[in-house]
Short mmCIF file of C-alpha atoms in Angstrom, two decimals:
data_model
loop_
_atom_site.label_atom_id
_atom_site.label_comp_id
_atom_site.label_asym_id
_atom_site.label_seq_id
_atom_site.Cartn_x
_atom_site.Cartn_y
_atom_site.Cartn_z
CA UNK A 1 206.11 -95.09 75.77
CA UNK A 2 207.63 -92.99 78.20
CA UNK A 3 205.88 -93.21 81.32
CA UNK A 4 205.59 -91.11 84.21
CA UNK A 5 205.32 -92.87 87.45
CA UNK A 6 204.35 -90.98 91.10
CA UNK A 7 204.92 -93.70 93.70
CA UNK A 8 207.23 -95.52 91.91
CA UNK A 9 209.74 -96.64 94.87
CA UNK A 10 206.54 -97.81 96.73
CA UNK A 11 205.18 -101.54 97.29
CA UNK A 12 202.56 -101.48 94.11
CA UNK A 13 205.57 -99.00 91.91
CA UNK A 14 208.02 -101.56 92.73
CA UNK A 15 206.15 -104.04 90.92
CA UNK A 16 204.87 -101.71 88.44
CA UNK A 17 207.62 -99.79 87.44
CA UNK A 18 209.87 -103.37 86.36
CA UNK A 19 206.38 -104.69 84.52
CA UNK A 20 206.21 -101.55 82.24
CA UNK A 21 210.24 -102.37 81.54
CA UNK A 22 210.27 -105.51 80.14
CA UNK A 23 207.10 -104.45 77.80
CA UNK A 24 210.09 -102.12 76.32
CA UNK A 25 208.64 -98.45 77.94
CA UNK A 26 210.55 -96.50 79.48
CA UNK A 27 210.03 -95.00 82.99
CA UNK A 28 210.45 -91.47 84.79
CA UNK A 29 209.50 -92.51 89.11
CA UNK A 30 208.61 -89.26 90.93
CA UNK A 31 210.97 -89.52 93.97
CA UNK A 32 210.73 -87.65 97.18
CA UNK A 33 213.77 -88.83 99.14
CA UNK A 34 217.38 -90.35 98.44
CA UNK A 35 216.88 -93.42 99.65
CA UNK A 36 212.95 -93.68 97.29
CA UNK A 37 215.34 -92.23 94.55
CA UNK A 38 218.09 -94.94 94.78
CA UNK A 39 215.54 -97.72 94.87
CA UNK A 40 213.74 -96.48 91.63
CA UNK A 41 217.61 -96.44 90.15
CA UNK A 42 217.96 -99.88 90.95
CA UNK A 43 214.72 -100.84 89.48
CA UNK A 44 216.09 -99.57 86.40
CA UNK A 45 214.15 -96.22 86.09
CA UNK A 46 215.00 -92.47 85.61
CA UNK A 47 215.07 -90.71 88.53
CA UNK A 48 212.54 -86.47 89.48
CA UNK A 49 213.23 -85.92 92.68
CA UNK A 50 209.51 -83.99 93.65
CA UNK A 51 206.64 -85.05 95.95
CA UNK A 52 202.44 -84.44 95.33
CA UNK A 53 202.78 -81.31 96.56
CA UNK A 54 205.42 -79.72 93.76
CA UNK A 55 202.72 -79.32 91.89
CA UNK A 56 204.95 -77.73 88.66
CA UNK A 57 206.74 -80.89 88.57
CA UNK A 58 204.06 -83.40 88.33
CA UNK A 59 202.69 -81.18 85.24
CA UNK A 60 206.21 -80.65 83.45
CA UNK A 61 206.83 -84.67 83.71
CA UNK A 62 203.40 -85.29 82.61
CA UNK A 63 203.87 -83.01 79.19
CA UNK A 64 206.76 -84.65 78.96
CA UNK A 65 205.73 -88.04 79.17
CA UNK A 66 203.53 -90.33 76.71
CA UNK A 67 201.92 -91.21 80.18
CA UNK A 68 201.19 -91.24 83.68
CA UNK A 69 200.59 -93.89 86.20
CA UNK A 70 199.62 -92.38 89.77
CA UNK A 71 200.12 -94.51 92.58
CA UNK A 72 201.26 -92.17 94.99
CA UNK A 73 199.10 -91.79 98.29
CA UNK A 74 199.46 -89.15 101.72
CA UNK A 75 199.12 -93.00 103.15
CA UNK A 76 201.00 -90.91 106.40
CA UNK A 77 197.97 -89.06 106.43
CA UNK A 78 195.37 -91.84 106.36
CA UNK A 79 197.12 -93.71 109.35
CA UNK A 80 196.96 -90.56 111.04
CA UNK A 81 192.90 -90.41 110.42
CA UNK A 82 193.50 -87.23 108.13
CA UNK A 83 191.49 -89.25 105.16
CA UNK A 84 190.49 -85.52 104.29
CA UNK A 85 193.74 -84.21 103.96
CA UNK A 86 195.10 -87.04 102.41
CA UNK A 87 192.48 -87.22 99.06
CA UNK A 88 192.72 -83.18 98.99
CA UNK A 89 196.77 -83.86 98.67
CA UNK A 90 196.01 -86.54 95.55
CA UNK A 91 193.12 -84.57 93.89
CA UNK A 92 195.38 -81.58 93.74
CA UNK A 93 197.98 -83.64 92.36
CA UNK A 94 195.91 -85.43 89.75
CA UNK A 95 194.94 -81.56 88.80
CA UNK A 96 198.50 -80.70 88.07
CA UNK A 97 198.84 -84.07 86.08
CA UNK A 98 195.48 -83.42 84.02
CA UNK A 99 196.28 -79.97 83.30
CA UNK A 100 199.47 -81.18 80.78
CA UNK A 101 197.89 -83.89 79.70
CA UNK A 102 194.59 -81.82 78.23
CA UNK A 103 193.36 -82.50 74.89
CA UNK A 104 196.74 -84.97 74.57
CA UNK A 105 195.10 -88.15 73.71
CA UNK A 106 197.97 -89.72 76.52
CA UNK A 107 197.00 -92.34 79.12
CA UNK A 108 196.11 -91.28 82.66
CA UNK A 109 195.68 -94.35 85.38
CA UNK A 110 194.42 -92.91 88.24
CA UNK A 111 194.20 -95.08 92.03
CA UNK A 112 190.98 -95.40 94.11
CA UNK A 113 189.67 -98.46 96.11
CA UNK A 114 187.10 -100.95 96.49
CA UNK A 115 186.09 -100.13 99.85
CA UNK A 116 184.61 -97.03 98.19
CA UNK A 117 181.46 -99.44 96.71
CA UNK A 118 180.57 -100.06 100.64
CA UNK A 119 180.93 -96.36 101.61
CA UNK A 120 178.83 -95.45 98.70
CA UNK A 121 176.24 -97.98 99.32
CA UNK A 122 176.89 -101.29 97.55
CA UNK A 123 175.55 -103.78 99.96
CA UNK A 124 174.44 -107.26 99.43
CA UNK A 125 176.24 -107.85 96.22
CA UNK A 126 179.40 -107.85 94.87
CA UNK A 127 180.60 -104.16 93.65
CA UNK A 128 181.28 -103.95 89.77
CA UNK A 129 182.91 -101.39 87.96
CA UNK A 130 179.57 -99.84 86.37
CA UNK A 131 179.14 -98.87 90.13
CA UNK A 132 179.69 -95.18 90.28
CA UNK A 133 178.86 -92.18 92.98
CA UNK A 134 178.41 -88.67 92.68
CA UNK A 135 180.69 -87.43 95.08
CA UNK A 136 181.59 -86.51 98.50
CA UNK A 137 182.99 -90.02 99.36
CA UNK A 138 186.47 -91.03 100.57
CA UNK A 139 188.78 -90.63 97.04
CA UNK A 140 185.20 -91.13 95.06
CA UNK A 141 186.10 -87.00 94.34
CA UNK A 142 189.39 -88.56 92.91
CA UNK A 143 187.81 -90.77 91.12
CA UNK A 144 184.86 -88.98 89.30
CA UNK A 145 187.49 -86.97 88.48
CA UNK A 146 190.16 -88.76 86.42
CA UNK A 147 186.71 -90.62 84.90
CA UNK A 148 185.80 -87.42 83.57
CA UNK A 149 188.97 -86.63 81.93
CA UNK A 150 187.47 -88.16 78.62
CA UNK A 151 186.34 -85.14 78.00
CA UNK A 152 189.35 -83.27 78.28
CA UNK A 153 191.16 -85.23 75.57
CA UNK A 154 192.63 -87.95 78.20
CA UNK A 155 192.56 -91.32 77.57
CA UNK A 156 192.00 -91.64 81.48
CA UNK A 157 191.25 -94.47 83.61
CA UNK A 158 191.23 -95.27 87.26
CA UNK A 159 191.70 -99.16 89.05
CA UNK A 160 189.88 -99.54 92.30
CA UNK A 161 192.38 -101.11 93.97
CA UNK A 162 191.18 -104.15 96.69
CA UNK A 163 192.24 -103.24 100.15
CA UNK A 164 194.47 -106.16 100.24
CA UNK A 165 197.09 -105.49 97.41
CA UNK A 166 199.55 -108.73 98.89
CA UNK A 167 202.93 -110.02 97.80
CA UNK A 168 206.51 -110.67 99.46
CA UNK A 169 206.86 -106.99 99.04
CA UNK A 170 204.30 -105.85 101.27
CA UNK A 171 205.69 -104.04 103.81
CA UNK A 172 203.34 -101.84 105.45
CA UNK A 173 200.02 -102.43 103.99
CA UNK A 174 197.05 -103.73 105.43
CA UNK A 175 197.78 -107.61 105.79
CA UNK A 176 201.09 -106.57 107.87
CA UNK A 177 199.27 -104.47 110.07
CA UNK A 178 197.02 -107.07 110.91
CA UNK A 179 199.96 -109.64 111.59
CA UNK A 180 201.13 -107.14 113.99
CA UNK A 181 198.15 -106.25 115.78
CA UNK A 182 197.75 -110.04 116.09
CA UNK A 183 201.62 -110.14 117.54
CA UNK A 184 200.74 -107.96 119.64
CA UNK A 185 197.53 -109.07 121.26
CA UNK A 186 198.43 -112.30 121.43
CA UNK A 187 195.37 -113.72 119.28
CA UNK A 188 193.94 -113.37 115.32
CA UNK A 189 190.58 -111.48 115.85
CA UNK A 190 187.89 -110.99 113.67
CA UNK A 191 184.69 -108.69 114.29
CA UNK A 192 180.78 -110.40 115.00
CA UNK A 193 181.11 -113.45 112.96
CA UNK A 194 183.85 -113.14 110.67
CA UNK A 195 181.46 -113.18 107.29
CA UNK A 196 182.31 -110.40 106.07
CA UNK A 197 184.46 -110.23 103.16
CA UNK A 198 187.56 -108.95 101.68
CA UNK A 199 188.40 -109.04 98.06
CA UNK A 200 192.29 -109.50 97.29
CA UNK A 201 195.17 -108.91 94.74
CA UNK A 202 198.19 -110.08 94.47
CA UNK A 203 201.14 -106.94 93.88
CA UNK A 204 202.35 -108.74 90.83
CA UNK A 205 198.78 -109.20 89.28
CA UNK A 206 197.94 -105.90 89.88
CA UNK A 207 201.39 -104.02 88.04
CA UNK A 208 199.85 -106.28 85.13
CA UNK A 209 196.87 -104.50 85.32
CA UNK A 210 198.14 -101.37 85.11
CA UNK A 211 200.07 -101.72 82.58
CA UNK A 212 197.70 -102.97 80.49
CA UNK A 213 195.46 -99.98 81.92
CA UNK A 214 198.27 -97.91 80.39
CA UNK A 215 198.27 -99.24 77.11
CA UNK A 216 194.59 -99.58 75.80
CA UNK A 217 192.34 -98.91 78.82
CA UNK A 218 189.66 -96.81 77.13
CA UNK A 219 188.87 -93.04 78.09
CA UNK A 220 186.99 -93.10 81.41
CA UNK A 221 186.80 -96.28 82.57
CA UNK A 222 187.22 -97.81 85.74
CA UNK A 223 188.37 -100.86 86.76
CA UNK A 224 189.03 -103.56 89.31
CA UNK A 225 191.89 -104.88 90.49
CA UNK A 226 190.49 -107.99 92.07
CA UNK A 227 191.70 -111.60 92.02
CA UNK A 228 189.61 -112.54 95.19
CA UNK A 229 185.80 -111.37 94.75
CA UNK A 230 185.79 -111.67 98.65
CA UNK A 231 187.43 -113.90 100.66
CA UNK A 232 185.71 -114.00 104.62
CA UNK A 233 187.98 -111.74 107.32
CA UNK A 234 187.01 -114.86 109.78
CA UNK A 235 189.22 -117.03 107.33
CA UNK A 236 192.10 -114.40 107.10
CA UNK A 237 192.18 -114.16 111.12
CA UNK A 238 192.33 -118.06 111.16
CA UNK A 239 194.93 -118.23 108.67
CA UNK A 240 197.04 -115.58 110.66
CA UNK A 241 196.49 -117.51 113.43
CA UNK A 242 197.53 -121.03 112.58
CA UNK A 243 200.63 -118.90 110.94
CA UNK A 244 201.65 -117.70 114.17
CA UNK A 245 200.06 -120.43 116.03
CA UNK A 246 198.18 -118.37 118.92
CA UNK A 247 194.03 -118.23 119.67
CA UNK A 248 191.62 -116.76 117.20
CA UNK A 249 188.96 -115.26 118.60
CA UNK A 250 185.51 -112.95 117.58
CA UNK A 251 185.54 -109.40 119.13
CA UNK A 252 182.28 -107.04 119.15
CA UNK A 253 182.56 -103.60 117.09
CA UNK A 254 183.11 -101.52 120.31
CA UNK A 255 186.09 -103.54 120.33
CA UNK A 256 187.61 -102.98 116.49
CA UNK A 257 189.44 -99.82 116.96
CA UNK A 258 191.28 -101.24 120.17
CA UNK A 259 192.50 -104.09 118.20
CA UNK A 260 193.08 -103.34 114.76
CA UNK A 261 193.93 -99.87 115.50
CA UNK A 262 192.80 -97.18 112.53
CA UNK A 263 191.41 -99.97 110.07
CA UNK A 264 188.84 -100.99 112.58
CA UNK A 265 186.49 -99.64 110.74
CA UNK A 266 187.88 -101.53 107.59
CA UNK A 267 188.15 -104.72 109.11
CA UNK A 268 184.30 -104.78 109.20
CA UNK A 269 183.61 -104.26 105.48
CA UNK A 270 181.86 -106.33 103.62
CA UNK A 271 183.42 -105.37 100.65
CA UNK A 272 183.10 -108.16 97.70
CA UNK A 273 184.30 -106.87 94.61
CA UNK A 274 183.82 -108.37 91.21
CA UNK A 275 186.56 -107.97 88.35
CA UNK A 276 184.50 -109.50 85.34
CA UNK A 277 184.44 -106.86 83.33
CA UNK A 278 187.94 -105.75 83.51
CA UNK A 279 189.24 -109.13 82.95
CA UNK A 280 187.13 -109.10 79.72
CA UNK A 281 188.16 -105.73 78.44
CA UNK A 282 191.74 -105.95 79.06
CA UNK A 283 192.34 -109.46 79.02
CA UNK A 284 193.68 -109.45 82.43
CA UNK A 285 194.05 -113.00 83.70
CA UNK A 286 195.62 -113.11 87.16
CA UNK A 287 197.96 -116.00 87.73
CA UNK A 288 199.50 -115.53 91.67
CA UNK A 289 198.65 -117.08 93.83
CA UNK A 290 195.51 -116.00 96.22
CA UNK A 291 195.58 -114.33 99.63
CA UNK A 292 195.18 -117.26 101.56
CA UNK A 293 197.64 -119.50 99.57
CA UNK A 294 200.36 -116.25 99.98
CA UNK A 295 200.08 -116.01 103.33
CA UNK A 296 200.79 -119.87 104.09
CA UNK A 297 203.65 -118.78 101.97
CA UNK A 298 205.05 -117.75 105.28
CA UNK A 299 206.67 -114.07 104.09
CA UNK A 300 204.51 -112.05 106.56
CA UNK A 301 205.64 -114.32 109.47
CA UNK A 302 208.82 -113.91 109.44
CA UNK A 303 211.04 -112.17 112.35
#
């Protein structure tokens, strides 16, 4: 195939974009600067210099292409608190895309996240991907909307990514903003009693995933890219700490948003995610190691 890739120079599209290589497609990564277009040149890839909002581009690659992966996220946005802004900015995009890929038969894989099970009410149990919302939600719009794509003629799909997506190429995601928000304090926190949960993926697993999304992910589904069903925050604060060998301690809610800074309302979720049924329909077996076991790796500790 030739395949279309919006994020492509990013943490997830750096894994992604080599994975779909060596299964023999080829790849086209939207780029939106010189230095995201020379790094999606040395991943091997063919180089559109656009962003999400050149809207014409994203549908004349997307004709042009056998088909799309969209990873690409206004994440600027979110840290800014603009979540609004930022899931107007990707349903617009994934508009654009649709609209060349109608009544094509061509793979879409949309992005959403597993934190959006919590925010739409899962509670008590671990989310699964027969889980749905009608709307209204942060990126469940998004969502609903590359689902219903079937009926356009798309062979569309979307993974709910887990909020931890972790790997020696994590840069800025959440893990390393914890680390430095620990750095910085002087101590690993964790909020109340630490039992809430966090489910986990590592990059490499999940640019399997989406390739195999790509290639034989039926029309409308949706799928989870978890490894870790949910692994307790009070045992990711604890690892962090030993890591960087200061205190761990419990802070109260009214104290989340000083610490951890805009994902203090994040680093509350109980979020436990289970992957069962995508593992079974695609096959995916993930074989990196966990979030704990990566980060006594040591990669996010270093200077």
């Amino acid at each position: 195939m030739r395949v279309f890739v919006t994020g492509a120079s990013g943490h997830l599209g750096s894994a992604v974009v080599p994975n779909l290589l060596s299964a023999g497609h080829d790849v086209v990564g939207l780029a939106r600067s010189d230095t995201s277009a020379a790094t999606i040149e040395k991943l091997g890839a063919e180089v559109r210099r656009g962003d999400l909002s050149d809207l014409d581009v994203l549908r004349e690659e997307a004709a042009a292409s056998d088909g799309v992966i969209h990873l690409a996220f206004r994440h600027d946005l979110m840290v800014n608190g603009d979540l609004a802004g930022a899931a107007q900015t990707d349903l617009a995009a994934l508009t654009a895309l649709a609209d060349a890929l109608a009544d094509s038969g061509k793979p879409l894989v949309g992005t959403g996240g597993t934190a959006m099970l919590v925010l739409g009410g899962i509670v008590g149990r671990p989310g699964t991907e027969g889980d749905t919302f009608p709307g209204g939600g942060y990126r469940i719009d998004a969502e609903n909307f590359v689902a219903g794509l079937a009926s356009r003629g798309v062979r569309s799909s979307v993974i709910r990514l887990a909020p931890t997506v972790h790997s020696s190429l994590d840069r800025l995601g959440f893990i390393p903003t914890i680390v430095a928000s620990a750095r910085q304090h002087g101590y690993a926190a964790y909020v109340g009693e630490g039992t809430n949960r966090w489910p986990a993926v590592h990059t490499l697993d999940a640019a399997e995933l989406y390739r195999l999304a790509l290639e034989k992910a039926p029309a409308g589904t949706r799928l989870h890219g978890a490894a870790d069903e949910g692994v307790p925050f009070r045992q990711i604060a604890e690892t962090i700490g030993r890591n960087l060998a200061i205190p761990v301690r419990s802070i109260s809610p009214d104290e989340a948003n000083g610490y951890f800074g805009f994902l203090g309302t994040f680093a509350q979720l109980d979020n436990p995610t289970s992957s069962a049924v995508t593992r079974e329909l695609l096959g995916w077996t993930p074989a990196h190691p966990n979030l704990i076991a990566d980060l006594d790796a040591g990669h996010y500790f270093q200077a």
